[in-house]
Amino acid sequence: MTYRNSKIDLKNERFSKNRSFKGIKKKIAKKYTIKNSPLIIYSLKTHSNPSLSINKKIFLGLGFVSALSAQSEDYNSSVYWLNSVNENNSNKSYYISPLRTWAGGSRSFTQNYNNSQLYIGTKNASATPNHSSVWFGEKGYIGFITGVFKAKDIFITGAVGSGNELKTGGGAILVFESSNELNTNGAYFQNNRAGTQTSWINLISNNSVNLTNTDFGNQTPNGGFNVMGRKITYNGGIVNGGNFGFDNVDSNGATTISGVTFNNNGALTYKGGNGIGGSITFTNSNINHYKLNLNANSVTFNNSTLGSMPNGNANTIGNAYILNANNITFNNLTFNGGWFVFNRSDAHVNFQGATTINNPTSPFVNMTGKVTINPNAIFNIQNYTPSIGSAYTLFSMKNGSIAYNDVNNLWNIIRLKNTQATKDNSKNATSNNNTHTYYVTYNLGGTLYNFRQIFSPNSIVLQSVYYGANNIYYTNSVNIHDNVFNLKNINDDRADAIFYLNGLNTWNYTNAKFTQTYGGKNSALVFNATTPWANGTIPKSNSTVRFGGYEGVNWGKTGYITGT
């Protein structure tokens, strides 16, 4: 592998070609050599023209002088050489055309274009998106670069990133700071793997930051991106990995995110300076395998999806989404994993529209705050298969309460696998002490499942039940096979339970005696079936309950059994 000691070695290679400069009709170069210096200075002469304003700039070490129109000027070379710049021209336009630069060791520079516009990645001072690239890090050079760009207004397009081609170094911290507005369109910010180096890109404005069709990607350890401004909008894009921070400076700012996907093991944070931010809103966005830590006055999710969490999988709920906010609104939200931590006991959490839950358990367990179920709210539970006695807890309050609107139709707000319930009018709905109980039936794939819905001030529970004779319903189903097989003495007084023994063959070496009592209120003991029968219908069964079966004889287990 060939390494170069510095960019000076590439001077003749990079600048050997003739250069043309806009606005210069004729040039005469004179070459001077400075004693004991490798630098070469070129003086530049032009025909005078009072109608043409020429801005002249001499760069030592570049081997040429850049002279451009007073309206716009390309500072590509100053970035290539990692030079600091301080310009004080009001309302002038500067642009940095596509380039790739690097450093052999650690380098830092600051370029300040006071009161002017700065365009990054364009071939002219234009806000037209293109597929250009401004890159820090090349080949095997491992030098870490810190670069700061300041201007009144900043526009960025194309790829901006860091990391050398061998992924062994060339990382960077890049800061783009505007005193007015910072805009990106068709931009792609990338922190490529750079050995053990950590890279960050910071987009900062004293006023507003507007990101349009902009993507972010991070491969460096603990690296990522920060966006800071009093007003932040992010419309369209993908964020792959890394830490991503939104900062609204104080509690009066606002961040709106629309049509953006966050994924691939990252962490998304929101705040306002050293405290909470104003508001953050997600619309038509997906957060998949990405942690959340949002500190705000208000947090809103509209038509969005929260996916699986880091350290989670299809059978676990992973880590928590942390919401530290006064007002939280869920409007048409889908959960594919994760659960919530609400850090404020006085938080107001509003549910409206359809909330779809694909988690194995509800994300609203052990909640803190004041929950309001609005009249148009629907909860669609997808990942729950009912069985007699099973229960699904949709809400449980660790600290706080649940307020219901439209109490008479509460039975209709819970869907199972997209299926609407049918109210069982033969069972009387009850309302006592602000607790509302309803009996409903769901038709799931042609099988009818009966449920008791319980809406209380501190929980919402969907309890599977089975209807027996004389309007007796059962809320528990217990298989007693092991109890009987092992000839145990049992006393189980669970109420409203079905105790069933559906097939058995047991024996003992010596004489044995056991007593089993299942005496709970409204309980039933069923042999060779799993449910009691009702309305004169007797189920057919091919099961057998046998004591001292042929297996016992074959193995010499001939003990006499007495069972009650």
mmCIF file of C-alpha atoms in Angstrom, residues 187-359:
data_model
loop_
_atom_site.group_PDB
_atom_site.id
_atom_site.type_symbol
_atom_site.label_atom_id
_atom_site.label_comp_id
_atom_site.label_asym_id
_atom_site.label_seq_id
_atom_site.Cartn_x
_atom_site.Cartn_y
_atom_site.Cartn_z
ATOM 1 C CA ALA A 187 -28.689 15.045 1.115
ATOM 2 C CA TYR A 188 -27.065 11.909 2.527
ATOM 3 C CA PHE A 189 -25.008 12.205 5.704
ATOM 4 C CA GLN A 190 -22.800 9.190 6.382
ATOM 5 C CA ASN A 191 -20.344 8.275 9.123
ATOM 6 C CA ASN A 192 -18.526 5.339 7.541
ATOM 7 C CA ARG A 193 -16.651 2.885 9.739
ATOM 8 C CA ALA A 194 -13.307 4.444 10.665
ATOM 9 C CA GLY A 195 -11.568 1.917 12.871
ATOM 10 C CA THR A 196 -12.193 2.831 16.512
ATOM 11 C CA GLN A 197 -12.895 6.480 15.706
ATOM 12 C CA THR A 198 -16.295 7.979 16.487
ATOM 13 C CA SER A 199 -17.802 10.408 13.986
ATOM 14 C CA TRP A 200 -20.568 12.992 14.411
ATOM 15 C CA ILE A 201 -22.361 15.392 12.096
ATOM 16 C CA ASN A 202 -24.079 18.403 13.682
ATOM 17 C CA LEU A 203 -26.682 20.566 11.908
ATOM 18 C CA ILE A 204 -27.325 23.740 13.923
ATOM 19 C CA SER A 205 -29.388 26.876 13.364
ATOM 20 C CA ASN A 206 -30.301 29.812 15.565
ATOM 21 C CA ASN A 207 -33.659 29.794 13.814
ATOM 22 C CA SER A 208 -34.872 26.830 11.752
ATOM 23 C CA VAL A 209 -33.559 23.574 10.311
ATOM 24 C CA ASN A 210 -35.407 22.035 7.361
ATOM 25 C CA LEU A 211 -34.469 18.522 6.231
ATOM 26 C CA THR A 212 -36.097 17.293 3.011
ATOM 27 C CA ASN A 213 -35.584 13.858 1.456
ATOM 28 C CA THR A 214 -32.479 13.474 3.575
ATOM 29 C CA ASP A 215 -30.877 10.215 4.754
ATOM 30 C CA PHE A 216 -28.470 9.502 7.596
ATOM 31 C CA GLY A 217 -26.241 6.483 8.199
ATOM 32 C CA ASN A 218 -23.749 5.687 10.947
ATOM 33 C CA GLN A 219 -21.244 2.828 11.205
ATOM 34 C CA THR A 220 -18.962 4.257 13.901
ATOM 35 C CA PRO A 221 -19.103 3.204 17.574
ATOM 36 C CA ASN A 222 -21.342 5.580 19.562
ATOM 37 C CA GLY A 223 -21.414 8.009 16.652
ATOM 38 C CA GLY A 224 -24.372 9.782 15.160
ATOM 39 C CA PHE A 225 -26.070 13.051 14.351
ATOM 40 C CA ASN A 226 -27.420 16.126 16.121
ATOM 41 C CA VAL A 227 -29.988 18.581 14.780
ATOM 42 C CA MET A 228 -30.538 21.802 16.727
ATOM 43 C CA GLY A 229 -32.857 24.718 16.047
ATOM 44 C CA ARG A 230 -35.888 26.520 17.423
ATOM 45 C CA LYS A 231 -37.973 25.019 14.639
ATOM 46 C CA ILE A 232 -37.049 21.670 13.071
ATOM 47 C CA THR A 233 -38.851 19.939 10.198
ATOM 48 C CA TYR A 234 -37.798 16.606 8.731
ATOM 49 C CA ASN A 235 -39.809 15.528 5.689
ATOM 50 C CA GLY A 236 -38.884 12.229 4.063
ATOM 51 C CA GLY A 237 -35.795 10.154 4.711
ATOM 52 C CA ILE A 238 -34.182 7.119 6.317
ATOM 53 C CA VAL A 239 -31.947 6.970 9.393
ATOM 54 C CA ASN A 240 -29.803 3.833 9.672
ATOM 55 C CA GLY A 241 -28.124 3.322 13.021
ATOM 56 C CA GLY A 242 -26.332 5.629 15.353
ATOM 57 C CA ASN A 243 -27.523 8.144 17.895
ATOM 58 C CA PHE A 244 -29.857 10.834 16.632
ATOM 59 C CA GLY A 245 -30.611 13.905 18.716
ATOM 60 C CA PHE A 246 -33.201 16.616 18.133
ATOM 61 C CA ASP A 247 -32.755 19.750 20.249
ATOM 62 C CA ASN A 248 -35.231 22.647 20.138
ATOM 63 C CA VAL A 249 -32.959 24.875 22.254
ATOM 64 C CA ASP A 250 -35.664 25.516 24.895
ATOM 65 C CA SER A 251 -39.220 24.512 25.854
ATOM 66 C CA ASN A 252 -40.813 26.753 23.223
ATOM 67 C CA GLY A 253 -39.494 25.029 20.096
ATOM 68 C CA ALA A 254 -41.187 22.501 17.844
ATOM 69 C CA THR A 255 -39.999 19.478 15.851
ATOM 70 C CA THR A 256 -42.144 17.810 13.194
ATOM 71 C CA ILE A 257 -41.075 14.538 11.570
ATOM 72 C CA SER A 258 -43.016 13.198 8.585
ATOM 73 C CA GLY A 259 -42.400 10.187 6.357
ATOM 74 C CA VAL A 260 -39.144 9.197 8.082
ATOM 75 C CA THR A 261 -37.924 5.699 9.023
ATOM 76 C CA PHE A 262 -35.523 5.163 11.933
ATOM 77 C CA ASN A 263 -33.991 1.697 12.160
ATOM 78 C CA ASN A 264 -30.946 -0.491 12.762
ATOM 79 C CA ASN A 265 -29.988 -0.294 16.440
ATOM 80 C CA GLY A 266 -30.036 3.383 17.195
ATOM 81 C CA ALA A 267 -31.246 5.787 19.857
ATOM 82 C CA LEU A 268 -33.474 8.794 19.241
ATOM 83 C CA THR A 269 -33.510 11.587 21.831
ATOM 84 C CA TYR A 270 -35.399 14.868 22.033
ATOM 85 C CA LYS A 271 -34.903 17.805 24.393
ATOM 86 C CA GLY A 272 -34.749 21.569 24.626
ATOM 87 C CA GLY A 273 -31.309 22.797 25.630
ATOM 88 C CA ASN A 274 -30.559 21.531 29.125
ATOM 89 C CA GLY A 275 -34.227 20.793 29.829
ATOM 90 C CA ILE A 276 -37.366 19.599 28.095
ATOM 91 C CA GLY A 277 -38.260 20.639 24.572
ATOM 92 C CA GLY A 278 -41.490 22.133 23.312
ATOM 93 C CA SER A 279 -43.179 19.538 21.103
ATOM 94 C CA ILE A 280 -42.211 16.666 18.832
ATOM 95 C CA THR A 281 -44.653 15.119 16.350
ATOM 96 C CA PHE A 282 -44.214 11.948 14.274
ATOM 97 C CA THR A 283 -46.484 11.549 11.237
ATOM 98 C CA ASN A 284 -46.451 8.631 8.782
ATOM 99 C CA SER A 285 -43.135 7.531 10.277
ATOM 100 C CA ASN A 286 -41.608 4.211 11.336
ATOM 101 C CA ILE A 287 -39.361 3.661 14.339
ATOM 102 C CA ASN A 288 -37.945 0.157 14.101
ATOM 103 C CA HIS A 289 -35.255 -1.291 16.359
ATOM 104 C CA TYR A 290 -34.633 2.205 17.673
ATOM 105 C CA LYS A 291 -34.740 3.400 21.255
ATOM 106 C CA LEU A 292 -36.739 6.486 22.222
ATOM 107 C CA ASN A 293 -35.990 8.998 24.953
ATOM 108 C CA LEU A 294 -38.260 12.013 24.445
ATOM 109 C CA ASN A 295 -38.294 14.923 26.887
ATOM 110 C CA ALA A 296 -40.976 17.422 25.870
ATOM 111 C CA ASN A 297 -44.055 19.375 26.782
ATOM 112 C CA SER A 298 -45.957 17.289 24.229
ATOM 113 C CA VAL A 299 -45.339 14.169 22.133
ATOM 114 C CA THR A 300 -47.655 13.115 19.286
ATOM 115 C CA PHE A 301 -47.692 10.024 17.069
ATOM 116 C CA ASN A 302 -49.918 10.188 13.957
ATOM 117 C CA ASN A 303 -50.328 7.203 11.626
ATOM 118 C CA SER A 304 -46.943 5.832 12.659
ATOM 119 C CA THR A 305 -45.369 2.520 13.658
ATOM 120 C CA LEU A 306 -43.165 1.589 16.598
ATOM 121 C CA GLY A 307 -41.258 -1.576 15.738
ATOM 122 C CA SER A 308 -39.125 -4.097 17.538
ATOM 123 C CA MET A 309 -36.603 -2.789 20.043
ATOM 124 C CA PRO A 310 -32.858 -3.315 20.375
ATOM 125 C CA ASN A 311 -32.118 -6.454 22.439
ATOM 126 C CA GLY A 312 -35.608 -7.733 21.653
ATOM 127 C CA ASN A 313 -36.947 -10.389 19.304
ATOM 128 C CA ALA A 314 -40.229 -11.928 18.239
ATOM 129 C CA ASN A 315 -40.793 -13.466 21.664
ATOM 130 C CA THR A 316 -39.764 -10.567 23.889
ATOM 131 C CA ILE A 317 -40.721 -6.946 24.226
ATOM 132 C CA GLY A 318 -37.162 -5.629 24.328
ATOM 133 C CA ASN A 319 -36.374 -2.272 25.880
ATOM 134 C CA ALA A 320 -38.661 0.596 26.783
ATOM 135 C CA TYR A 321 -39.757 3.718 24.949
ATOM 136 C CA ILE A 322 -39.170 6.498 27.482
ATOM 137 C CA LEU A 323 -41.625 9.398 27.290
ATOM 138 C CA ASN A 324 -41.023 12.281 29.671
ATOM 139 C CA ALA A 325 -43.838 14.605 28.592
ATOM 140 C CA ASN A 326 -46.849 16.496 29.912
ATOM 141 C CA ASN A 327 -49.133 15.629 27.013
ATOM 142 C CA ILE A 328 -48.905 12.469 24.912
ATOM 143 C CA THR A 329 -51.228 11.647 22.010
ATOM 144 C CA PHE A 330 -51.473 8.323 20.178
ATOM 145 C CA ASN A 331 -53.471 8.722 16.976
ATOM 146 C CA ASN A 332 -53.524 5.664 14.699
ATOM 147 C CA LEU A 333 -50.394 3.990 15.991
ATOM 148 C CA THR A 334 -49.093 0.444 15.388
ATOM 149 C CA PHE A 335 -46.870 -1.380 17.907
ATOM 150 C CA ASN A 336 -44.620 -4.187 16.711
ATOM 151 C CA GLY A 337 -42.520 -4.416 19.865
ATOM 152 C CA GLY A 338 -41.375 -2.548 22.921
ATOM 153 C CA TRP A 339 -43.184 -1.090 25.888
ATOM 154 C CA PHE A 340 -43.542 2.353 27.440
ATOM 155 C CA VAL A 341 -42.180 4.123 30.459
ATOM 156 C CA PHE A 342 -44.110 7.304 31.272
ATOM 157 C CA ASN A 343 -41.899 9.340 33.550
ATOM 158 C CA ARG A 344 -44.497 11.816 34.795
ATOM 159 C CA SER A 345 -47.295 10.903 37.157
ATOM 160 C CA ASP A 346 -49.281 13.908 35.912
ATOM 161 C CA ALA A 347 -48.825 13.101 32.205
ATOM 162 C CA HIS A 348 -52.003 13.292 30.115
ATOM 163 C CA VAL A 349 -52.084 10.368 27.673
ATOM 164 C CA ASN A 350 -54.768 10.517 24.975
ATOM 165 C CA PHE A 351 -55.793 7.639 22.701
ATOM 166 C CA GLN A 352 -57.678 8.292 19.501
ATOM 167 C CA GLY A 353 -58.039 6.493 16.210
ATOM 168 C CA ALA A 354 -56.875 2.881 15.866
ATOM 169 C CA THR A 355 -54.128 1.517 18.112
ATOM 170 C CA THR A 356 -52.862 -1.795 16.703
ATOM 171 C CA ILE A 357 -50.839 -4.038 19.017
ATOM 172 C CA ASN A 358 -48.704 -6.815 17.545
ATOM 173 C CA ASN A 359 -46.649 -7.251 20.721
#
